[in-house]
PDB file of C-alpha atoms in Angstrom:
ATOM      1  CA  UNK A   1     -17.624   7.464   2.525  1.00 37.00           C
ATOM      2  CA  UNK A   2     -18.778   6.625   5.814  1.00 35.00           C
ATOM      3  CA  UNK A   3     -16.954   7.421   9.055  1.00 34.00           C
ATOM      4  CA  UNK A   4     -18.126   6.140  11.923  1.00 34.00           C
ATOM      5  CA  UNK A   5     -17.240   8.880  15.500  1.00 35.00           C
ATOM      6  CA  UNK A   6     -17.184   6.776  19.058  1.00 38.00           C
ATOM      7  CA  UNK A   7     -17.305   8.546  21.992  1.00 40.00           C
ATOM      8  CA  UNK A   8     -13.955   7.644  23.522  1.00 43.00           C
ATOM      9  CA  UNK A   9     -11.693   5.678  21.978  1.00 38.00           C
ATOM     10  CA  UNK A  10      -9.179   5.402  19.047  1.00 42.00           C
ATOM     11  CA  UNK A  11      -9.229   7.703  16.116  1.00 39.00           C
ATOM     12  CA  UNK A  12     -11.884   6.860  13.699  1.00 40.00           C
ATOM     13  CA  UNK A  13     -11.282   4.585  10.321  1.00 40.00           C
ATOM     14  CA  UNK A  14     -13.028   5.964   7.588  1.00 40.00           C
ATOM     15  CA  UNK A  15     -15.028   2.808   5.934  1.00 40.00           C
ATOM     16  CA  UNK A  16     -14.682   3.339   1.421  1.00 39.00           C
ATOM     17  CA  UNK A  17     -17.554   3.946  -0.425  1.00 40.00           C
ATOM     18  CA  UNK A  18     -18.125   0.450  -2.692  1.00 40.00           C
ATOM     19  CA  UNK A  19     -17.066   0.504  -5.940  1.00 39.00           C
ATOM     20  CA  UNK A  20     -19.240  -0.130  -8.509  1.00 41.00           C
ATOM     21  CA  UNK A  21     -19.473  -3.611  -9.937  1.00 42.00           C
ATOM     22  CA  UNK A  22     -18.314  -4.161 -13.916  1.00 41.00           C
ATOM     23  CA  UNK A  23     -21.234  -4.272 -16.250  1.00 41.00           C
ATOM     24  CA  UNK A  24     -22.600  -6.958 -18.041  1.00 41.00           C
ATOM     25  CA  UNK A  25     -20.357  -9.560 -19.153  1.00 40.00           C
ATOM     26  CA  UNK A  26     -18.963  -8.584 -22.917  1.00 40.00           C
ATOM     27  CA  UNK A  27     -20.504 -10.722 -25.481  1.00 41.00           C
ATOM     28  CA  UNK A  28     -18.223 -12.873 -28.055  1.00 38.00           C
ATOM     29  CA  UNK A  29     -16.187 -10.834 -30.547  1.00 40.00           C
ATOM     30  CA  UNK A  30     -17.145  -7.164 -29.293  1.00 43.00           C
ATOM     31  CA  UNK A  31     -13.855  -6.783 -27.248  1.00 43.00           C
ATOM     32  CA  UNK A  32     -13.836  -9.539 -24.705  1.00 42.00           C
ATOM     33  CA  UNK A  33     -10.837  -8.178 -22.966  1.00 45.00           C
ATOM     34  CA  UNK A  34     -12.631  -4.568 -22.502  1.00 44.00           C
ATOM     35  CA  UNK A  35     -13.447  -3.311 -19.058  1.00 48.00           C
ATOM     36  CA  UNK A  36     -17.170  -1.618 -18.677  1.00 49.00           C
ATOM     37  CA  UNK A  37     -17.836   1.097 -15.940  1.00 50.00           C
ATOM     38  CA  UNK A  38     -21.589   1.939 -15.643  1.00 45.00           C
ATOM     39  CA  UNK A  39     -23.234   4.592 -13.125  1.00 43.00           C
ATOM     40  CA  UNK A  40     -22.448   5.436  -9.708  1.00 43.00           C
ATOM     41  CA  UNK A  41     -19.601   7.028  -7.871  1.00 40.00           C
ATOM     42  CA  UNK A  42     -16.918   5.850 -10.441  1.00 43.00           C
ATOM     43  CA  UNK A  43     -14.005   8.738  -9.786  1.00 40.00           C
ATOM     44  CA  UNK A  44     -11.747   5.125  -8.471  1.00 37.00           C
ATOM     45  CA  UNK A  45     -12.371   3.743 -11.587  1.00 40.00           C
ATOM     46  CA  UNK A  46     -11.462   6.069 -14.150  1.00 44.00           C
ATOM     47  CA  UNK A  47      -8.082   5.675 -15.256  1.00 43.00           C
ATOM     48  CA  UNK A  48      -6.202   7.906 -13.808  1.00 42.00           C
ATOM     49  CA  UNK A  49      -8.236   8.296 -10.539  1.00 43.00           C
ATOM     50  CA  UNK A  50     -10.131  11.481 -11.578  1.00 48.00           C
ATOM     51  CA  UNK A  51     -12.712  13.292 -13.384  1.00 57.00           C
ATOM     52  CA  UNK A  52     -10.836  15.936 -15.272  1.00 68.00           C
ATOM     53  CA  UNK A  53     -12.878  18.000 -18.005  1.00 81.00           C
ATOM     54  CA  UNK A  54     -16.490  16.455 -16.376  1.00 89.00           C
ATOM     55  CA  UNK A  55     -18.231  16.131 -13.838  1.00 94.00           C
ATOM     56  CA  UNK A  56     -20.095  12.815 -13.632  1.00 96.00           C
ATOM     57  CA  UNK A  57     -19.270   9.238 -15.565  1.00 96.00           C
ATOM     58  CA  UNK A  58     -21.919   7.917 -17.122  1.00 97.00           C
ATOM     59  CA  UNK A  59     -20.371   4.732 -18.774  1.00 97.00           C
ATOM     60  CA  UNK A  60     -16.909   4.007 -19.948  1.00 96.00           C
ATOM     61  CA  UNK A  61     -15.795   0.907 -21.680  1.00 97.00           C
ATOM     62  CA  UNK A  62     -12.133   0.869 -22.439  1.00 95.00           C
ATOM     63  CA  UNK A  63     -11.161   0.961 -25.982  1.00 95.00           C
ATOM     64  CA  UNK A  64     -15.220   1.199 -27.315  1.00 97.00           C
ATOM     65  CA  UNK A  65     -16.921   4.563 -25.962  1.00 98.00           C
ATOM     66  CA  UNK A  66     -17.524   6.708 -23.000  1.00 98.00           C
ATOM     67  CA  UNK A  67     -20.194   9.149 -21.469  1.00 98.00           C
ATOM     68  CA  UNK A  68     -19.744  12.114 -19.029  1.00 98.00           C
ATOM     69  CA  UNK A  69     -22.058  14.734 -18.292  1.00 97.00           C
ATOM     70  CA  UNK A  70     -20.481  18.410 -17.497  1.00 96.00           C
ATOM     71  CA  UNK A  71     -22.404  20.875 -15.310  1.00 96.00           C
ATOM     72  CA  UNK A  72     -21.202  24.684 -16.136  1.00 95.00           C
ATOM     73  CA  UNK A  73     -21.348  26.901 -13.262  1.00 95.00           C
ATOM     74  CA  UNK A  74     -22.657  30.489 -13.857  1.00 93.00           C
ATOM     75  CA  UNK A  75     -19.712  31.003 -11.299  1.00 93.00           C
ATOM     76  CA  UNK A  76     -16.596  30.282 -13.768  1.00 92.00           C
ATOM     77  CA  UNK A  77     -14.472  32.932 -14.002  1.00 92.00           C
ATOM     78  CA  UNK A  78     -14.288  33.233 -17.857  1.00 92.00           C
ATOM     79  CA  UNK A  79     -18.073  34.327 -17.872  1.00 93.00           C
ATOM     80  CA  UNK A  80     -16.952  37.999 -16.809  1.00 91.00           C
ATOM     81  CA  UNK A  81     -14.656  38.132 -20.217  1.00 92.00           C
ATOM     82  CA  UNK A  82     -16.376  35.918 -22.137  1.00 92.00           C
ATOM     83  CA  UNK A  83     -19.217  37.702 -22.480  1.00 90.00           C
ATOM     84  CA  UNK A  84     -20.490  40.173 -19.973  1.00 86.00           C
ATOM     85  CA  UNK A  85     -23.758  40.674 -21.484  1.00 92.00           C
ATOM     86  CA  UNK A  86     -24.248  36.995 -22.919  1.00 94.00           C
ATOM     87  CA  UNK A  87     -21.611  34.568 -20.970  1.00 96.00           C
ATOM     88  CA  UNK A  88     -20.575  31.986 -23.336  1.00 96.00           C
ATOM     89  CA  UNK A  89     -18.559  28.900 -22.588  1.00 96.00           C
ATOM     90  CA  UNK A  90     -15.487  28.924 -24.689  1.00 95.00           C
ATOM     91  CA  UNK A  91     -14.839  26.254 -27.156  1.00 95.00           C
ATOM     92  CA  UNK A  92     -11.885  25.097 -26.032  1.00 95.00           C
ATOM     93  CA  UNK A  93     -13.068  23.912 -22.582  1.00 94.00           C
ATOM     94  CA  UNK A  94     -15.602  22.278 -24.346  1.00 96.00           C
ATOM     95  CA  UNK A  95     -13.202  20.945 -26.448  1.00 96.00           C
ATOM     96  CA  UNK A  96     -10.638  20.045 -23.290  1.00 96.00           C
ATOM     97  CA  UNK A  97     -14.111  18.353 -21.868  1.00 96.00           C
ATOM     98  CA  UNK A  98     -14.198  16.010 -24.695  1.00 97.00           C
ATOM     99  CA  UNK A  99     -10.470  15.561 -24.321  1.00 97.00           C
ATOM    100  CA  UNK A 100     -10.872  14.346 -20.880  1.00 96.00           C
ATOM    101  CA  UNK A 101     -13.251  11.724 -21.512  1.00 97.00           C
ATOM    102  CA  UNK A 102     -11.672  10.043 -24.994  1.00 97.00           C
ATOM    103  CA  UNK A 103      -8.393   9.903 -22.561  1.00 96.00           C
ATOM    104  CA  UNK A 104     -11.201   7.656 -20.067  1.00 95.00           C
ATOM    105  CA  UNK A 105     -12.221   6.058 -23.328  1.00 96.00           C
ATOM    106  CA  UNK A 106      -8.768   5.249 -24.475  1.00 96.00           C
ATOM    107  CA  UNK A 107      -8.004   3.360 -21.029  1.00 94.00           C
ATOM    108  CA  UNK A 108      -5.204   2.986 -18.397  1.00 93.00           C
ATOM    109  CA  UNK A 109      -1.655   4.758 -19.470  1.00 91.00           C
ATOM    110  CA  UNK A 110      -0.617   8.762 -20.297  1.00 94.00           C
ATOM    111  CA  UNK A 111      -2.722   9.662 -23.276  1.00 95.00           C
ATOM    112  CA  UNK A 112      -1.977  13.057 -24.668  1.00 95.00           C
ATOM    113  CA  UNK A 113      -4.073  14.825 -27.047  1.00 96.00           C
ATOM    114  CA  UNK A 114      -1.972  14.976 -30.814  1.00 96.00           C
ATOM    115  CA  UNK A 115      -4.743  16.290 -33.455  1.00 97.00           C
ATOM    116  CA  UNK A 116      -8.221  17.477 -33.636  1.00 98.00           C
ATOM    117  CA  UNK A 117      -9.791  17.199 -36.996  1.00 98.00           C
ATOM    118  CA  UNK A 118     -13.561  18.370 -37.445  1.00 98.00           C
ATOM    119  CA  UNK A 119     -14.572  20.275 -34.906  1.00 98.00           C
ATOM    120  CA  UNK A 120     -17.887  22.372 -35.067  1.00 98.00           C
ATOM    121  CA  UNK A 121     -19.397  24.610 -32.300  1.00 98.00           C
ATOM    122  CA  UNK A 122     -23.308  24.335 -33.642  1.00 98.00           C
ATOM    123  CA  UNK A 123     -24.972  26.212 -30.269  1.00 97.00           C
ATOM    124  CA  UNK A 124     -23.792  28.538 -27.138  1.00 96.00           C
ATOM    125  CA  UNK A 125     -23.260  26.661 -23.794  1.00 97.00           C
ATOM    126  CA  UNK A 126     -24.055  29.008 -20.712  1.00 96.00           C
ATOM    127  CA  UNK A 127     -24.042  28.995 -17.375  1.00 96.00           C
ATOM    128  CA  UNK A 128     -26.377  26.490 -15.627  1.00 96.00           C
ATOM    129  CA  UNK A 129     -26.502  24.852 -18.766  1.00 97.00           C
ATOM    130  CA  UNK A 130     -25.906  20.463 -18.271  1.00 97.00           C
ATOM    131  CA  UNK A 131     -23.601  18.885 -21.246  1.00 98.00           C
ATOM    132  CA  UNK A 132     -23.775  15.408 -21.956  1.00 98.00           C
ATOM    133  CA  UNK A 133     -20.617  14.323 -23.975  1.00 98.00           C
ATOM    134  CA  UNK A 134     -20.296  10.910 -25.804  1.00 98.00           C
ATOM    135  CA  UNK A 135     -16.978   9.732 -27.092  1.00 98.00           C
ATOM    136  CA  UNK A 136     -16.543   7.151 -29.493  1.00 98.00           C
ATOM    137  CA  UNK A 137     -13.301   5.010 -30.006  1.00 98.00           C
ATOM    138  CA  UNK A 138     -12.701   4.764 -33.816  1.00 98.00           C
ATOM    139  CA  UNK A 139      -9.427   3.338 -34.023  1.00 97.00           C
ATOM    140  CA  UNK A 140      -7.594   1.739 -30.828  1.00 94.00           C
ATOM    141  CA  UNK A 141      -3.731   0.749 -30.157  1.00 92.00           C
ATOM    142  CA  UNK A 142      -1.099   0.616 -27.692  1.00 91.00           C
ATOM    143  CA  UNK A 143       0.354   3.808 -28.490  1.00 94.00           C
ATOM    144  CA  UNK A 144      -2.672   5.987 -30.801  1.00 96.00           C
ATOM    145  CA  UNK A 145      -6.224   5.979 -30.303  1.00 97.00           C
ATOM    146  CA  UNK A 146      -8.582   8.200 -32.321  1.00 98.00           C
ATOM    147  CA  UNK A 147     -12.379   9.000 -31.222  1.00 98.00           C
ATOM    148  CA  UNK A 148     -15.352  10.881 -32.472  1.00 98.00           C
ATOM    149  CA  UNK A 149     -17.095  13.275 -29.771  1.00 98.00           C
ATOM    150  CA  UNK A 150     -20.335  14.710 -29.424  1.00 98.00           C
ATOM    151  CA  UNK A 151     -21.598  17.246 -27.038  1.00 98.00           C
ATOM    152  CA  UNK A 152     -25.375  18.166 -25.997  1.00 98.00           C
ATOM    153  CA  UNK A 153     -26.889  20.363 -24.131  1.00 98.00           C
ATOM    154  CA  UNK A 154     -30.995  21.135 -23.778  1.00 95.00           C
ATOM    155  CA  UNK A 155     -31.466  17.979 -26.159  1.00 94.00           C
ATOM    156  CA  UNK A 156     -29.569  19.283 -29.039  1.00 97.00           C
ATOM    157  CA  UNK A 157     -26.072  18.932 -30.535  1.00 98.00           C
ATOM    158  CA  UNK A 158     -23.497  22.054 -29.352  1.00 98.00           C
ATOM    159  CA  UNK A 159     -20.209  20.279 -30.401  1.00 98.00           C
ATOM    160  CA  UNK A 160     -18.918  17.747 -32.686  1.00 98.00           C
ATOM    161  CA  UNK A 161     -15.173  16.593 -33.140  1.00 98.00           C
ATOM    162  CA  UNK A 162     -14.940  14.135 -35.927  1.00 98.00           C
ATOM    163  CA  UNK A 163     -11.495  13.206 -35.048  1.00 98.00           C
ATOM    164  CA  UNK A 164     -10.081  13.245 -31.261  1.00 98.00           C
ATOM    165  CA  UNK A 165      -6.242  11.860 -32.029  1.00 98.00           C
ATOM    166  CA  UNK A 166      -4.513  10.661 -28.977  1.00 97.00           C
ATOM    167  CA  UNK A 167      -0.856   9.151 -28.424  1.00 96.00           C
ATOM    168  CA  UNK A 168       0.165   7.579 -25.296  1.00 94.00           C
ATOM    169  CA  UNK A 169       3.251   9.164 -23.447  1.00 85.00           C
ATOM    170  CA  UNK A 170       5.268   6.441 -24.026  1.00 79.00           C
ATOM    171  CA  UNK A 171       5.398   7.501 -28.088  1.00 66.00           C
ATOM    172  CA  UNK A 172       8.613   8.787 -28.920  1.00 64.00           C
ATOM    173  CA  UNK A 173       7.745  12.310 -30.471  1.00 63.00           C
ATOM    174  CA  UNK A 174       9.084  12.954 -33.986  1.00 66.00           C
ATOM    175  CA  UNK A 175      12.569  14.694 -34.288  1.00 62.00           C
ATOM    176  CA  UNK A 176      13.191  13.355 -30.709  1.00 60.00           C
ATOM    177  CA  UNK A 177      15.267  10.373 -29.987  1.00 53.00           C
TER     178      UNK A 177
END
């Protein structure tokens, strides 16, 4: 964002950053009505308006797959607990990280995670350590989506989730009218 000070005058406009253009145009029969995202500052164009669970978008094409990387801080508070002598990332903000970007992956609407099926921690995550996370959409619909995550760090797998399960908000929940 740019803003722009004059010397006397009215108060200044800030002028918006430019949102990124879509990607390449999708190619017959691999989801034509898909919307791509591809590098840059793309927080306006994640559904939802934010990067929850990551840092940085790398790609995200609705209803196909998404990438994020996630930077973790030697200053997160769960290092002092989690372990003082070897701080560890815990698993489940790994797992909330992988969360975050199926919801991008899954597209516009409330997507709430239902079920995780598969999940294996293979390596530690510390601090200062960068984790690139991959979803991919295995199964897409107006009200469930499933995905398969991966998560690296140094050039090796840390995480897998064979199944991410997600329902949209609008999905009656059973034993609720």
């Amino acid at each position: 964002m740019t803003t722009t000070v004059p010397t006397a005058g009215p108060t200044p406009t800030p002028t918006p950053a430019p949102v990124p253009a879509a990607g390449p145009a999708p190619a017959p029969g691999s989801g034509a009505g898909s919307t791509t995202v591809t590098t840059g500052p793309v927080a306006a164009a994640v559904p939802g308006g934010g990067l929850d669970g990551f840092d940085r978008l790398l790609e995200a094409v609705v209803g196909e797959r998404a990438a994020a990387v996630r930077n973790v801080p030697a200053t997160l508070t769960c290092f002092t607990d989690h372990f003082p002598r070897h701080p560890v990332l815990p698993g489940v903000l790994l797992l909330e990280s992988m969360a975050a970007l199926a919801r991008t992956a899954a597209g516009p609407g409330t997507w709430r995670l239902a079920a995780v099926r598969g999940v294996r921690f293979k390596h530690f995550v510390g601090p200062g350590d960068q984790v690139h996370l991959t979803v991919e959409v295995t199964a897409h619909g107006p009200h469930r989506t499933e995905c398969r995550a991966t998560a690296r760090a140094g050039g090796r797998v840390v995480a897998t989730a064979r199944v991410l399960a997600l329902v949209s908000d609008e999905t009656t929940r059973e034993g609720t009218a």
